[in-house]
Amino acid sequence: MTIDIKAEKRTEQGTGASRRLRRAKKVPAIVYGAGLAPETVQLDHNDIYLNLRKEAFHSSILNLIVDGQKQMVLLRDSQVHPYKAIVLHVDFQRVDPKQKLHIKVPLHFVNAEIAPGVKESGGIVSHTMTDLEIACLPADLPEFVEVDLKDLHAGHSLHVSDLKLPKGVSAGLHGEDPVVATILSVRATAEDEAADAAAAAPAAEGAAPAAPAA
C-alpha cells in the first residue's frame, strides 16, 4: 500500500509560528534521520488528521512529498489535542532502503470462530498482544501480522514463536517468547466461581451476628 503525504517547507520557527500555522489549518512537522539534517515542514491538517485514523498509516512506508521532492519516511510520533480533534505536531523518520527497520505492526486475529477452544468448548479468546515489534528491510515491511487461531484449544496459548511471519521479517523477542492469545475455558471459570461461593458459604454461616446499635 502506497500512501502519499504532501508537505511544504516551513521557514518560521517557535511557538507563535506554530500557533499561526494551526489557525491556518496547517500542522507543523519535522523530518529527520538517514544521516541528513532535520527538516521542518507543514502539512494540511485535514489530510493528516484523516490519515492518522488509518491503521496502515502507522505501519507503512510513506511517500512524503515536500515541494515536489519525494522521500520515504515512517510516522514516528504524533501529538493531538487532549480533547479536541486537532493534530498539534507530527514526526517523520527518513527510511534508508538498505537498513533494517525496527517497528511495531498491528496483529490481525483470524479464524477465532472455528478454533476448537471456541467452537467445541465454548471458550473465549483473550488477546494478550495487539501489536508486535518486528525487524525487516523497508521493502519487506508488512502492514500487519496475521494470527491464525484455527488450531487453538481451550486452556492453550499461542506464542510469538508460533506465528508465521512474512518472508524477510523477524520478531523482536529480546530473549522472550510472550503469549499472543489464549482461549479461556468458560466451563473452568464457572467451576472456579462455584467453588469460591461454596467455600465462602460456611464462613458466612459461622460468622458472629453484628452487635446491636447502642
C-alpha atoms as a printed R data frame, in Angstrom:
    type eleno elety resid chain resno       x       y      z
1   ATOM     1    CA   MET     A     1   0.000   0.000  0.000
2   ATOM     2    CA   THR     A     2   1.390   3.378 -1.052
3   ATOM     3    CA   ILE     A     3   0.411   6.486  0.894
4   ATOM     4    CA   ASP     A     4   1.470   9.915 -0.361
5   ATOM     5    CA   ILE     A     5   1.648  12.865  2.012
6   ATOM     6    CA   LYS     A     6   2.116  16.352  0.609
7   ATOM     7    CA   ALA     A     7   4.064  18.896  2.643
8   ATOM     8    CA   GLU     A     8   5.660  22.310  2.320
9   ATOM     9    CA   LYS     A     9   8.909  23.600  3.764
10  ATOM    10    CA   ARG     A    10   8.465  25.615  6.928
11  ATOM    11    CA   THR     A    11  10.650  28.646  7.491
12  ATOM    12    CA   GLU     A    12   9.172  30.217 10.628
13  ATOM    13    CA   GLN     A    13  10.000  28.561 13.948
14  ATOM    14    CA   GLY     A    14   8.776  28.907 17.500
15  ATOM    15    CA   THR     A    15   5.552  28.646 19.447
16  ATOM    16    CA   GLY     A    16   3.975  31.724 17.868
17  ATOM    17    CA   ALA     A    17   4.671  30.459 14.354
18  ATOM    18    CA   SER     A    18   3.149  27.074 15.221
19  ATOM    19    CA   ARG     A    19   0.001  28.744 16.544
20  ATOM    20    CA   ARG     A    20  -0.347  30.737 13.337
21  ATOM    21    CA   LEU     A    21   0.041  27.554 11.301
22  ATOM    22    CA   ARG     A    22  -2.693  25.800 13.253
23  ATOM    23    CA   ARG     A    23  -5.050  28.743 12.819
24  ATOM    24    CA   ALA     A    24  -4.410  28.400  9.076
25  ATOM    25    CA   LYS     A    25  -5.381  24.685  9.247
26  ATOM    26    CA   LYS     A    26  -1.766  23.572  8.920
27  ATOM    27    CA   VAL     A    27   0.226  21.181 11.128
28  ATOM    28    CA   PRO     A    28   3.913  21.699 11.969
29  ATOM    29    CA   ALA     A    29   6.059  18.605 11.431
30  ATOM    30    CA   ILE     A    30   9.688  17.520 11.390
31  ATOM    31    CA   VAL     A    31  11.566  15.041  9.206
32  ATOM    32    CA   TYR     A    32  14.826  13.533 10.455
33  ATOM    33    CA   GLY     A    33  17.174  10.575 10.055
34  ATOM    34    CA   ALA     A    34  19.185   8.834  7.309
35  ATOM    35    CA   GLY     A    35  22.240  10.926  8.144
36  ATOM    36    CA   LEU     A    36  20.631  14.136  6.889
37  ATOM    37    CA   ALA     A    37  19.844  17.341  8.745
38  ATOM    38    CA   PRO     A    38  16.365  17.604 10.287
39  ATOM    39    CA   GLU     A    39  13.859  19.441  8.107
40  ATOM    40    CA   THR     A    40  10.820  21.352  9.349
41  ATOM    41    CA   VAL     A    41   7.703  21.137  7.189
42  ATOM    42    CA   GLN     A    42   3.995  21.892  7.367
43  ATOM    43    CA   LEU     A    43   1.071  19.621  6.462
44  ATOM    44    CA   ASP     A    44  -2.576  20.123  5.618
45  ATOM    45    CA   HIS     A    45  -4.491  19.476  8.830
46  ATOM    46    CA   ASN     A    46  -7.483  17.629  7.377
47  ATOM    47    CA   ASP     A    47  -5.267  15.394  5.266
48  ATOM    48    CA   ILE     A    48  -3.015  14.309  8.146
49  ATOM    49    CA   TYR     A    49  -5.965  14.028 10.562
50  ATOM    50    CA   LEU     A    50  -7.780  11.568  8.277
51  ATOM    51    CA   ASN     A    51  -4.606   9.589  7.607
52  ATOM    52    CA   LEU     A    52  -3.852   9.219 11.319
53  ATOM    53    CA   ARG     A    53  -7.183   7.431 11.678
54  ATOM    54    CA   LYS     A    54  -5.999   4.694  9.286
55  ATOM    55    CA   GLU     A    55  -4.248   1.705 10.823
56  ATOM    56    CA   ALA     A    56  -1.926   1.264  7.820
57  ATOM    57    CA   PHE     A    57  -0.641   4.831  8.127
58  ATOM    58    CA   HIS     A    58   1.127   3.894 11.377
59  ATOM    59    CA   SER     A    59   2.983   0.867  9.980
60  ATOM    60    CA   SER     A    60   3.663   1.635  6.311
61  ATOM    61    CA   ILE     A    61   6.393   3.315  4.328
62  ATOM    62    CA   LEU     A    62   5.025   6.743  3.420
63  ATOM    63    CA   ASN     A    63   5.956   8.912  0.476
64  ATOM    64    CA   LEU     A    64   6.455  12.397  1.904
65  ATOM    65    CA   ILE     A    65   6.423  14.896 -0.953
66  ATOM    66    CA   VAL     A    66   7.987  18.203  0.110
67  ATOM    67    CA   ASP     A    67   7.621  20.903 -2.540
68  ATOM    68    CA   GLY     A    68   7.623  18.214 -5.235
69  ATOM    69    CA   GLN     A    69  10.570  16.231 -3.834
70  ATOM    70    CA   LYS     A    70   9.682  12.717 -2.678
71  ATOM    71    CA   GLN     A    71  11.314  10.873  0.220
72  ATOM    72    CA   MET     A    72  10.421   7.650  2.032
73  ATOM    73    CA   VAL     A    73   9.530   8.081  5.694
74  ATOM    74    CA   LEU     A    74   7.890   6.371  8.656
75  ATOM    75    CA   LEU     A    75   5.494   8.018 11.072
76  ATOM    76    CA   ARG     A    76   7.320   8.059 14.405
77  ATOM    77    CA   ASP     A    77   5.157  10.257 16.601
78  ATOM    78    CA   SER     A    78   2.079  12.464 16.555
79  ATOM    79    CA   GLN     A    79   0.695  14.841 19.138
80  ATOM    80    CA   VAL     A    80  -3.012  15.577 19.312
81  ATOM    81    CA   HIS     A    81  -5.096  17.906 21.442
82  ATOM    82    CA   PRO     A    82  -6.301  16.149 24.633
83  ATOM    83    CA   TYR     A    83  -9.988  16.652 23.841
84  ATOM    84    CA   LYS     A    84 -10.302  18.459 20.504
85  ATOM    85    CA   ALA     A    85  -9.967  16.847 17.064
86  ATOM    86    CA   ILE     A    86  -6.775  18.782 16.378
87  ATOM    87    CA   VAL     A    87  -3.358  17.418 15.373
88  ATOM    88    CA   LEU     A    88  -0.642  19.507 17.020
89  ATOM    89    CA   HIS     A    89   2.611  18.077 15.662
90  ATOM    90    CA   VAL     A    90   3.954  15.128 13.642
91  ATOM    91    CA   ASP     A    91   7.384  13.465 13.496
92  ATOM    92    CA   PHE     A    92   8.617  11.516 10.461
93  ATOM    93    CA   GLN     A    93  11.794   9.444 10.171
94  ATOM    94    CA   ARG     A    94  13.527   9.054  6.821
95  ATOM    95    CA   VAL     A    95  13.968   5.487  5.609
96  ATOM    96    CA   ASP     A    96  17.142   4.007  4.173
97  ATOM    97    CA   PRO     A    97  16.163   1.155  1.802
98  ATOM    98    CA   LYS     A    98  19.302  -0.774  2.820
99  ATOM    99    CA   GLN     A    99  18.875  -0.541  6.584
100 ATOM   100    CA   LYS     A   100  16.550  -2.699  8.669
101 ATOM   101    CA   LEU     A   101  13.610  -1.099 10.393
102 ATOM   102    CA   HIS     A   102  12.543  -1.821 13.955
103 ATOM   103    CA   ILE     A   103   8.863  -1.027 14.228
104 ATOM   104    CA   LYS     A   104   5.625  -2.240 15.766
105 ATOM   105    CA   VAL     A   105   2.910  -3.508 13.448
106 ATOM   106    CA   PRO     A   106  -0.684  -4.446 14.366
107 ATOM   107    CA   LEU     A   107  -1.800  -8.049 14.816
108 ATOM   108    CA   HIS     A   108  -4.872  -9.254 12.918
109 ATOM   109    CA   PHE     A   109  -6.588 -12.263 14.522
110 ATOM   110    CA   VAL     A   110  -8.380 -14.685 12.178
111 ATOM   111    CA   ASN     A   111 -10.375 -17.935 12.458
112 ATOM   112    CA   ALA     A   112 -11.313 -17.470 16.112
113 ATOM   113    CA   GLU     A   113 -14.822 -18.724 15.352
114 ATOM   114    CA   ILE     A   114 -13.546 -22.130 14.129
115 ATOM   115    CA   ALA     A   115 -10.892 -22.629 16.798
116 ATOM   116    CA   PRO     A   116 -11.605 -25.873 18.737
117 ATOM   117    CA   GLY     A   117 -11.426 -23.967 22.006
118 ATOM   118    CA   VAL     A   118 -14.256 -21.707 20.865
119 ATOM   119    CA   LYS     A   119 -16.354 -23.918 18.571
120 ATOM   120    CA   GLU     A   120 -16.200 -27.131 20.618
121 ATOM   121    CA   SER     A   121 -15.558 -25.905 24.152
122 ATOM   122    CA   GLY     A   122 -17.289 -22.533 24.143
123 ATOM   123    CA   GLY     A   123 -14.131 -20.753 25.261
124 ATOM   124    CA   ILE     A   124 -13.350 -17.063 24.962
125 ATOM   125    CA   VAL     A   125 -10.338 -15.673 23.106
126 ATOM   126    CA   SER     A   126  -8.159 -13.356 25.177
127 ATOM   127    CA   HIS     A   127  -5.830 -11.119 23.121
128 ATOM   128    CA   THR     A   128  -2.724 -10.596 25.224
129 ATOM   129    CA   MET     A   129  -0.970  -8.596 22.492
130 ATOM   130    CA   THR     A   130  -2.400  -6.264 19.868
131 ATOM   131    CA   ASP     A   131   0.841  -5.372 18.064
132 ATOM   132    CA   LEU     A   132   4.267  -6.901 17.530
133 ATOM   133    CA   GLU     A   133   7.729  -5.415 17.276
134 ATOM   134    CA   ILE     A   134   9.451  -6.644 14.116
135 ATOM   135    CA   ALA     A   135  12.680  -6.089 12.188
136 ATOM   136    CA   CYS     A   136  12.878  -6.059  8.395
137 ATOM   137    CA   LEU     A   137  14.065  -4.099  5.389
138 ATOM   138    CA   PRO     A   138  11.685  -1.368  4.205
139 ATOM   139    CA   ALA     A   139  10.726  -3.386  1.121
140 ATOM   140    CA   ASP     A   140   9.554  -6.273  3.338
141 ATOM   141    CA   LEU     A   141   7.521  -4.219  5.814
142 ATOM   142    CA   PRO     A   142   4.028  -5.751  6.250
143 ATOM   143    CA   GLU     A   143   1.007  -3.626  7.135
144 ATOM   144    CA   PHE     A   144   0.097  -6.212  9.784
145 ATOM   145    CA   VAL     A   145   0.933  -9.708 11.006
146 ATOM   146    CA   GLU     A   146  -1.808 -12.337 10.827
147 ATOM   147    CA   VAL     A   147  -2.502 -14.524 13.859
148 ATOM   148    CA   ASP     A   148  -4.322 -17.727 12.884
149 ATOM   149    CA   LEU     A   149  -6.261 -19.228 15.792
150 ATOM   150    CA   LYS     A   150  -7.799 -22.176 13.902
151 ATOM   151    CA   ASP     A   151  -5.891 -24.876 15.842
152 ATOM   152    CA   LEU     A   152  -6.043 -23.345 19.321
153 ATOM   153    CA   HIS     A   153  -7.760 -25.347 22.080
154 ATOM   154    CA   ALA     A   154  -9.317 -24.145 25.320
155 ATOM   155    CA   GLY     A   155  -6.738 -23.504 28.002
156 ATOM   156    CA   HIS     A   156  -3.946 -23.240 25.450
157 ATOM   157    CA   SER     A   157  -1.946 -20.224 24.319
158 ATOM   158    CA   LEU     A   158  -0.305 -19.035 21.127
159 ATOM   159    CA   HIS     A   159   3.192 -17.550 21.493
160 ATOM   160    CA   VAL     A   160   5.146 -15.193 19.255
161 ATOM   161    CA   SER     A   161   7.331 -18.106 18.148
162 ATOM   162    CA   ASP     A   162   4.191 -19.821 16.805
163 ATOM   163    CA   LEU     A   163   3.424 -17.005 14.348
164 ATOM   164    CA   LYS     A   164   4.097 -17.412 10.643
165 ATOM   165    CA   LEU     A   165   5.895 -14.198  9.768
166 ATOM   166    CA   PRO     A   166   6.231 -12.925  6.186
167 ATOM   167    CA   LYS     A   167   9.484 -13.532  4.327
168 ATOM   168    CA   GLY     A   168  12.290 -11.261  5.499
169 ATOM   169    CA   VAL     A   169  10.530 -10.373  8.759
170 ATOM   170    CA   SER     A   170  11.721 -11.355 12.236
171 ATOM   171    CA   ALA     A   171  10.145 -10.741 15.633
172 ATOM   172    CA   GLY     A   172  11.894  -8.674 18.271
173 ATOM   173    CA   LEU     A   173  11.724 -11.244 21.044
174 ATOM   174    CA   HIS     A   174  14.610  -9.905 23.177
175 ATOM   175    CA   GLY     A   175  15.155 -13.390 24.595
176 ATOM   176    CA   GLU     A   176  11.477 -13.856 25.485
177 ATOM   177    CA   ASP     A   177   8.560 -15.633 23.854
178 ATOM   178    CA   PRO     A   178   5.451 -13.781 25.061
179 ATOM   179    CA   VAL     A   179   1.889 -15.048 24.761
180 ATOM   180    CA   VAL     A   180  -0.083 -13.526 21.901
181 ATOM   181    CA   ALA     A   181  -3.503 -15.029 22.608
182 ATOM   182    CA   THR     A   182  -5.159 -17.573 24.901
183 ATOM   183    CA   ILE     A   183  -8.507 -19.322 24.770
184 ATOM   184    CA   LEU     A   184 -10.024 -19.159 28.234
185 ATOM   185    CA   SER     A   185 -12.215 -22.053 29.314
186 ATOM   186    CA   VAL     A   186 -15.621 -20.703 30.318
187 ATOM   187    CA   ARG     A   187 -16.502 -24.014 32.000
188 ATOM   188    CA   ALA     A   188 -13.413 -23.880 34.203
189 ATOM   189    CA   THR     A   189 -14.135 -20.279 35.112
190 ATOM   190    CA   ALA     A   190 -17.706 -21.140 36.120
191 ATOM   191    CA   GLU     A   191 -16.488 -24.087 38.228
192 ATOM   192    CA   ASP     A   192 -13.943 -21.853 39.982
193 ATOM   193    CA   GLU     A   193 -16.627 -19.304 40.798
194 ATOM   194    CA   ALA     A   194 -18.911 -22.044 42.172
195 ATOM   195    CA   ALA     A   195 -16.090 -23.405 44.319
196 ATOM   196    CA   ASP     A   196 -15.339 -19.937 45.669
197 ATOM   197    CA   ALA     A   197 -19.011 -19.410 46.518
198 ATOM   198    CA   ALA     A   198 -19.206 -22.781 48.284
199 ATOM   199    CA   ALA     A   199 -16.099 -22.010 50.317
200 ATOM   200    CA   ALA     A   200 -17.477 -18.630 51.333
201 ATOM   201    CA   ALA     A   201 -20.895 -20.003 52.444
202 ATOM   202    CA   PRO     A   202 -19.771 -21.855 55.640
203 ATOM   203    CA   ALA     A   203 -17.749 -18.839 56.692
204 ATOM   204    CA   ALA     A   204 -20.798 -16.624 56.306
205 ATOM   205    CA   GLU     A   205 -22.979 -19.064 58.273
206 ATOM   206    CA   GLY     A   206 -20.494 -19.245 61.115
207 ATOM   207    CA   ALA     A   207 -19.952 -15.528 61.353
208 ATOM   208    CA   ALA     A   208 -20.932 -13.868 64.633
209 ATOM   209    CA   PRO     A   209 -24.048 -11.693 64.423
210 ATOM   210    CA   ALA     A   210 -23.460  -7.980 64.378
211 ATOM   211    CA   ALA     A   211 -23.747  -6.210 67.749
212 ATOM   212    CA   PRO     A   212 -26.936  -4.179 68.154
213 ATOM   213    CA   ALA     A   213 -26.609  -0.451 67.851
214 ATOM   214    CA   ALA     A   214 -26.381   1.438 71.116
